[in-house]
Short mmCIF file of C-alpha atoms in Angstrom, two decimals:
data_model
loop_
_atom_site.label_atom_id
_atom_site.label_comp_id
_atom_site.label_asym_id
_atom_site.label_seq_id
_atom_site.Cartn_x
_atom_site.Cartn_y
_atom_site.Cartn_z
CA ASP T 1 -33.25 -43.21 110.30
CA SER T 2 -32.49 -47.17 109.90
CA GLY T 3 -32.00 -48.85 112.85
CA ILE T 4 -32.91 -50.77 116.24
CA TYR T 5 -35.81 -49.42 117.96
CA ASN T 6 -36.85 -50.49 121.46
CA LEU T 7 -40.47 -50.86 122.25
CA LYS T 8 -41.54 -50.88 126.11
CA VAL T 9 -45.34 -51.75 126.54
CA THR T 10 -47.19 -52.11 129.76
CA ASP T 11 -50.35 -54.40 130.26
CA GLU T 12 -53.78 -53.68 132.17
CA TYR T 13 -52.27 -55.32 135.08
CA GLY T 14 -49.17 -53.53 135.46
CA CYS T 15 -46.81 -55.92 134.10
CA GLU T 16 -44.02 -54.45 131.83
CA GLY T 17 -42.33 -55.71 128.81
CA SER T 18 -40.06 -54.61 126.14
CA TYR T 19 -39.35 -55.74 122.32
CA GLN T 20 -36.55 -54.83 119.95
CA THR T 21 -37.22 -54.62 116.25
CA PHE T 22 -34.89 -53.62 113.51
CA VAL T 23 -36.46 -50.86 110.69
CA ARG T 24 -34.94 -50.04 107.55
CA VAL T 25 -36.16 -46.72 106.12
CA PHE T 26 -35.62 -46.51 102.45
CA LYS T 27 -35.57 -43.23 100.61
CA LYS T 28 -37.95 -41.93 98.06
CA PRO T 29 -37.21 -42.04 94.38
CA ILE T 30 -35.41 -39.02 93.01
CA LEU T 31 -37.55 -37.35 90.22
CA ASN T 32 -36.17 -34.03 88.74
CA LEU T 33 -38.38 -33.21 85.42
CA SER T 34 -37.30 -30.24 83.24
CA ASP T 35 -37.35 -29.41 79.43
CA TYR T 36 -35.08 -27.09 77.23
CA SER T 37 -37.27 -24.29 77.11
CA PRO T 38 -37.44 -23.77 81.12
CA GLY T 39 -41.23 -23.87 81.14
CA LYS T 40 -42.07 -21.78 78.12
CA ILE T 41 -42.32 -22.79 74.40
CA CYS T 42 -43.74 -21.13 71.41
CA GLU T 43 -46.12 -22.92 69.30
CA ASP T 44 -45.19 -25.26 66.46
CA LEU T 45 -42.01 -25.89 68.30
CA THR T 46 -40.78 -29.35 69.73
CA LEU T 47 -41.64 -29.75 73.54
CA LYS T 48 -38.77 -31.88 74.99
CA LEU T 49 -39.16 -32.99 78.69
CA VAL T 50 -36.33 -34.68 80.44
CA LEU T 51 -36.64 -36.62 83.61
CA ASN T 52 -33.50 -37.44 85.94
CA THR T 53 -34.52 -40.08 88.29
CA ASP T 54 -33.42 -43.63 89.87
CA ALA T 55 -36.79 -44.97 89.95
CA GLU T 56 -37.22 -48.30 89.08
CA LYS T 57 -40.81 -47.58 87.22
CA PHE T 58 -42.19 -44.43 86.54
CA THR T 59 -45.42 -43.04 84.28
CA TRP T 60 -46.24 -40.07 82.89
CA SER T 61 -49.40 -38.07 82.50
CA GLY T 62 -50.34 -34.53 81.19
CA PRO T 63 -52.00 -32.75 78.06
CA GLY T 64 -51.67 -35.10 75.07
CA ILE T 65 -50.17 -37.78 76.82
CA THR T 66 -52.43 -40.62 76.31
CA LYS T 67 -49.69 -43.78 76.96
CA THR T 68 -49.74 -43.74 80.86
CA ASN T 69 -47.37 -46.70 81.35
CA ASN T 70 -44.80 -44.82 79.37
CA THR T 71 -41.25 -45.76 81.14
CA SER T 72 -38.81 -43.50 79.14
CA THR T 73 -36.96 -40.89 80.58
CA TYR T 74 -37.82 -38.48 77.85
CA TYR T 75 -40.86 -37.37 76.36
CA GLU T 76 -41.27 -35.39 73.13
CA VAL T 77 -44.08 -33.36 71.93
CA PRO T 78 -43.52 -32.41 68.04
CA LYS T 79 -45.57 -29.11 67.07
CA VAL T 80 -46.88 -28.49 70.00
CA GLY T 81 -50.06 -26.43 70.23
CA ARG T 82 -51.88 -24.52 73.07
CA ASN T 83 -53.76 -27.91 73.77
CA ASN T 84 -50.24 -29.02 75.06
CA GLN T 85 -50.18 -26.21 77.93
CA GLY T 86 -50.29 -27.19 81.31
CA VAL T 87 -49.22 -29.57 83.93
CA TYR T 88 -46.76 -32.51 83.21
CA LYS T 89 -46.42 -34.95 86.16
CA VAL T 90 -44.35 -37.87 86.54
CA THR T 91 -45.10 -40.70 89.41
CA GLY T 92 -42.22 -42.77 90.42
CA ILE T 93 -41.60 -46.14 92.35
CA SER T 94 -38.35 -47.15 93.49
CA SER T 95 -37.36 -50.84 93.61
CA PHE T 96 -38.12 -51.00 97.17
CA GLY T 97 -41.79 -49.95 96.52
CA CYS T 98 -41.26 -46.15 97.62
CA LYS T 99 -43.44 -43.88 95.74
CA ASP T 100 -43.18 -40.05 95.04
CA SER T 101 -44.35 -37.69 92.03
CA THR T 102 -42.97 -34.52 90.59
CA GLU T 103 -45.08 -31.76 88.34
CA TRP T 104 -43.48 -29.41 85.74
CA PHE T 105 -46.16 -26.48 84.22
CA VAL T 106 -45.53 -25.79 80.32
CA GLN T 107 -46.72 -22.39 78.97
CA VAL T 108 -47.09 -22.50 75.28
CA ASN T 109 -46.79 -19.13 73.79
CA PRO T 110 -48.94 -18.20 70.48
CA LYS T 111 -47.00 -18.22 67.54
CA PRO T 112 -47.77 -14.82 65.75
CA ILE T 113 -49.08 -13.91 62.44
CA ALA T 114 -46.74 -12.80 59.91
CA ASP T 115 -49.18 -11.87 57.21
CA MET T 116 -48.68 -8.07 56.34
CA GLU T 117 -50.93 -5.31 54.99
CA LEU T 118 -50.17 -3.29 51.76
CA TYR T 119 -51.38 0.39 51.70
CA GLN T 120 -50.68 2.30 48.55
CA GLN T 121 -52.85 5.38 46.38
CA CYS T 122 -53.16 3.18 43.43
CA LYS T 123 -54.39 -0.43 43.41
CA ASN T 124 -51.35 -1.66 41.57
CA SER T 125 -47.98 -1.15 43.03
CA LEU T 126 -46.50 1.78 41.03
CA ALA T 127 -42.70 3.15 40.62
CA GLY T 128 -41.95 6.09 42.14
CA GLU T 129 -45.08 6.02 44.26
CA PRO T 130 -44.89 5.68 48.15
CA LEU T 131 -46.44 2.32 49.52
CA ALA T 132 -46.39 1.07 53.41
CA PHE T 133 -46.19 -2.21 54.90
CA PHE T 134 -48.11 -3.07 58.03
CA PRO T 135 -47.91 -6.23 60.17
CA VAL T 136 -51.32 -7.97 60.95
CA TRP T 137 -50.27 -8.94 64.07
CA LYS T 138 -51.23 -6.51 66.83
CA GLY T 139 -49.62 -8.06 70.02
CA LYS T 140 -46.21 -7.07 71.63
CA SER T 141 -43.58 -7.60 68.90
CA THR T 142 -40.54 -6.45 66.67
CA SER T 143 -40.73 -6.43 63.07
CA GLU T 144 -37.80 -6.97 60.40
CA TRP T 145 -38.17 -6.41 56.62
CA PHE T 146 -36.39 -7.45 53.85
CA ILE T 147 -36.37 -7.06 50.19
CA ASP T 148 -34.58 -9.73 48.16
CA ASP T 149 -33.24 -11.04 51.35
CA ILE T 150 -31.50 -7.80 51.86
CA LYS T 151 -32.63 -6.30 55.49
CA VAL T 152 -34.11 -2.74 54.96
CA SER T 153 -35.91 -1.83 58.00
CA ASP T 154 -36.66 -2.76 61.54
CA SER T 155 -39.45 -0.49 62.29
CA SER T 156 -43.25 -1.98 63.18
CA ASN T 157 -44.65 -0.06 60.02
CA PHE T 158 -42.45 -0.13 56.68
CA PRO T 159 -42.89 2.86 53.93
CA HIS T 160 -40.97 2.24 50.99
CA ILE T 161 -40.77 3.57 47.26
CA PHE T 162 -39.65 1.15 44.35
CA LYS T 163 -37.64 3.54 42.01
CA LEU T 164 -37.56 0.72 39.01
CA THR T 165 -40.41 -1.47 37.84
CA GLY T 166 -39.96 -5.28 38.30
CA SER T 167 -40.74 -8.15 40.73
CA TYR T 168 -39.82 -7.85 44.23
CA ARG T 169 -39.78 -10.26 47.07
CA VAL T 170 -40.82 -8.91 50.45
CA ARG T 171 -40.22 -10.73 53.55
CA HIS T 172 -41.63 -9.85 56.82
CA GLN T 173 -40.26 -11.44 60.25
CA ILE T 174 -42.00 -11.12 63.30
CA THR T 175 -40.70 -11.67 66.88
CA THR T 176 -43.27 -11.64 69.78
CA ASP T 177 -42.28 -10.45 73.18
CA HIS T 178 -41.91 -14.14 74.47
CA GLY T 179 -39.51 -14.61 71.77
CA CYS T 180 -41.98 -16.76 69.00
CA LYS T 181 -40.92 -15.75 65.75
CA ASN T 182 -42.82 -16.30 62.00
CA THR T 183 -42.31 -15.10 58.75
CA THR T 184 -43.83 -14.55 55.43
CA GLU T 185 -43.04 -12.94 51.89
CA GLN T 186 -45.12 -11.69 49.22
CA ILE T 187 -44.08 -10.84 45.61
CA ILE T 188 -44.61 -7.40 44.67
CA ASN T 189 -44.77 -6.43 41.16
CA VAL T 190 -44.10 -3.04 40.38
CA LEU T 191 -45.29 -1.36 37.20
CA ASP T 192 -44.63 2.04 35.39
CA ALA T 193 -46.86 4.80 36.88
CA PRO T 194 -49.61 5.75 34.11
CA LYS T 195 -48.16 8.94 31.91
CA VAL T 196 -48.86 10.24 28.77
CA TRP T 197 -46.37 12.26 26.65
CA LEU T 198 -47.65 14.66 23.74
CA ALA T 199 -45.37 16.24 21.26
CA ASN T 200 -45.85 19.55 20.41
CA ALA T 201 -45.03 19.53 16.68
CA PHE T 202 -44.73 16.77 13.93
CA THR T 203 -44.23 16.93 10.20
CA PRO T 204 -46.80 15.03 7.75
CA GLU T 205 -46.09 14.70 4.20
CA ASN T 206 -42.83 16.64 4.25
CA GLY T 207 -41.00 13.99 2.18
CA ASP T 208 -38.64 13.04 5.00
CA LEU T 209 -40.52 10.07 5.87
CA LEU T 210 -40.19 10.96 9.78
CA ASN T 211 -42.64 12.25 12.11
CA ASN T 212 -45.65 11.43 9.63
CA VAL T 213 -48.43 10.37 12.25
CA TYR T 214 -49.11 11.99 15.61
CA LYS T 215 -49.72 9.61 18.58
CA PRO T 216 -49.26 9.80 22.27
CA VAL T 217 -46.53 8.27 24.09
CA MET T 218 -47.78 5.98 26.78
CA THR T 219 -46.95 3.61 29.51
CA PRO T 220 -48.58 0.29 29.50
CA THR T 221 -50.46 1.35 32.54
CA VAL T 222 -52.65 3.43 30.73
CA LEU T 223 -55.64 1.16 29.68
CA GLU T 224 -57.92 3.35 26.92
CA TYR T 225 -57.80 6.98 25.70
CA ASN T 226 -59.59 9.40 23.65
CA MET T 227 -57.50 11.93 21.37
CA ALA T 228 -59.04 14.78 20.00
CA ILE T 229 -57.41 17.64 17.66
CA TYR T 230 -59.02 21.17 17.86
CA ASP T 231 -58.37 24.42 15.95
CA ARG T 232 -57.72 27.70 17.69
CA TRP T 233 -61.36 28.45 17.88
CA GLY T 234 -62.16 25.40 19.55
CA ALA T 235 -63.68 23.55 16.74
CA LYS T 236 -63.20 19.58 16.91
CA LEU T 237 -61.21 18.61 13.70
CA TRP T 238 -60.69 14.84 14.37
CA GLU T 239 -61.17 12.28 17.20
CA TRP T 240 -60.05 8.79 17.91
CA ARG T 241 -60.96 6.38 20.88
CA GLY T 242 -59.77 2.90 21.63
CA ALA T 243 -57.07 0.63 23.87
CA ASN T 244 -53.58 1.53 24.24
CA ASN T 245 -51.78 -0.10 21.41
CA SER T 246 -48.13 -0.32 20.62
CA SER T 247 -49.04 -0.15 16.71
CA LEU T 248 -47.91 3.23 15.68
CA GLN T 249 -50.65 3.20 12.86
CA VAL T 250 -53.56 2.19 15.67
CA GLY T 251 -55.02 5.51 17.09
CA SER T 252 -52.61 7.86 15.13
CA TRP T 253 -53.61 11.07 13.09
CA ASN T 254 -51.74 11.71 9.71
CA GLY T 255 -52.67 15.49 9.86
CA ARG T 256 -55.35 15.13 7.15
CA ILE T 257 -59.46 15.92 7.91
CA ASN T 258 -61.68 14.33 5.53
CA GLY T 259 -58.83 13.32 3.42
CA LYS T 260 -57.57 16.96 3.10
CA PRO T 261 -53.88 17.93 4.52
CA LEU T 262 -54.56 20.76 7.23
CA HIS T 263 -52.57 23.75 6.80
CA MET T 264 -49.25 24.60 8.91
CA GLY T 265 -50.09 25.94 11.92
CA THR T 266 -51.02 25.36 15.55
CA TYR T 267 -53.50 23.43 16.84
CA VAL T 268 -54.70 21.84 20.20
CA VAL T 269 -54.48 18.09 21.17
CA VAL T 270 -56.49 16.62 24.15
CA VAL T 271 -56.34 13.21 25.59
CA ASP T 272 -58.05 11.79 28.09
CA TYR T 273 -57.09 8.55 29.34
CA SER T 274 -57.94 5.80 31.79
CA THR T 275 -55.21 3.45 33.90
CA VAL T 276 -54.81 0.58 36.26
CA CYS T 277 -55.61 2.79 38.93
CA GLY T 278 -59.02 3.38 38.14
CA ASP T 279 -62.04 1.02 39.00
CA ASP T 280 -63.32 1.19 35.07
CA PRO T 281 -61.04 0.76 32.34
CA LYS T 282 -63.91 2.44 30.31
CA LYS T 283 -64.12 5.49 32.40
CA LEU T 284 -61.50 8.02 31.04
CA GLU T 285 -60.41 10.51 34.25
CA GLN T 286 -57.18 11.41 33.63
CA ARG T 287 -56.68 14.28 31.03
CA VAL T 288 -53.79 15.82 29.24
CA PHE T 289 -53.53 18.47 26.66
CA SER T 290 -50.83 20.41 24.57
CA ASP T 291 -50.23 22.92 21.53
CA LEU T 292 -49.45 21.19 18.52
CA THR T 293 -47.82 22.63 15.51
CA ILE T 294 -47.92 20.94 12.09
CA LEU T 295 -44.99 21.70 9.69
CA ARG T 296 -44.52 20.86 6.17
#
């Protein structure tokens, strides 16, 4: 639209006149604003705004921008938060003084919580017992589950049984419907399930130095126990209570009552015990029993 313009005027007396003037029209500056994540970004990532312009001078404004005379064509917000969501604006002035502005809305989507909840029958994780892992995040998302860096499931809820004792690293990776990701890990220490084994015979004082005392075999997850020996009429002959101890002599029975050996025959052994699953280690909530034959 630049060029020579004719201007014709008439005064109040009817006299006419004309003028010529040259008008030069300058273009507004080019201002193209964009980011690398087309208007959407996840929390804790880096927001990168890029300006394509031919303006000689320009300024930025928007959430978190405090330096209003910033003249860089590149603006970066490291570790973006929800407070950085909003409209970003750039105002430019060309070398001829022409002014224009452009805006770009940035949506900051929340980073999901990757924490997991563990449900199990016992307060400790036990080998052979079912466990179930659940994500804490309740929004729309997908989950991936890893055990010691091996992917084992992509279901939202993850049931699992550890067959062997040991320490396992369970990792949960969650992705929202906006593509925002987060990861967390938890060490699961798997213990033996509490169990007590009772032999049905032993041979005290028969001269072979084998099986001279009687004691239940227990997993370390048994805490305390009470062992009682009864005759076949139900009379209690011997009893001991204490903590689970690996020593063969602690809590064992030598087949004697009041210092005298019992006759060969069949008796009854009853063991009450507490486990790591109980609320009170002193409360003997579990029981096993068996016939016991003394051989001499």
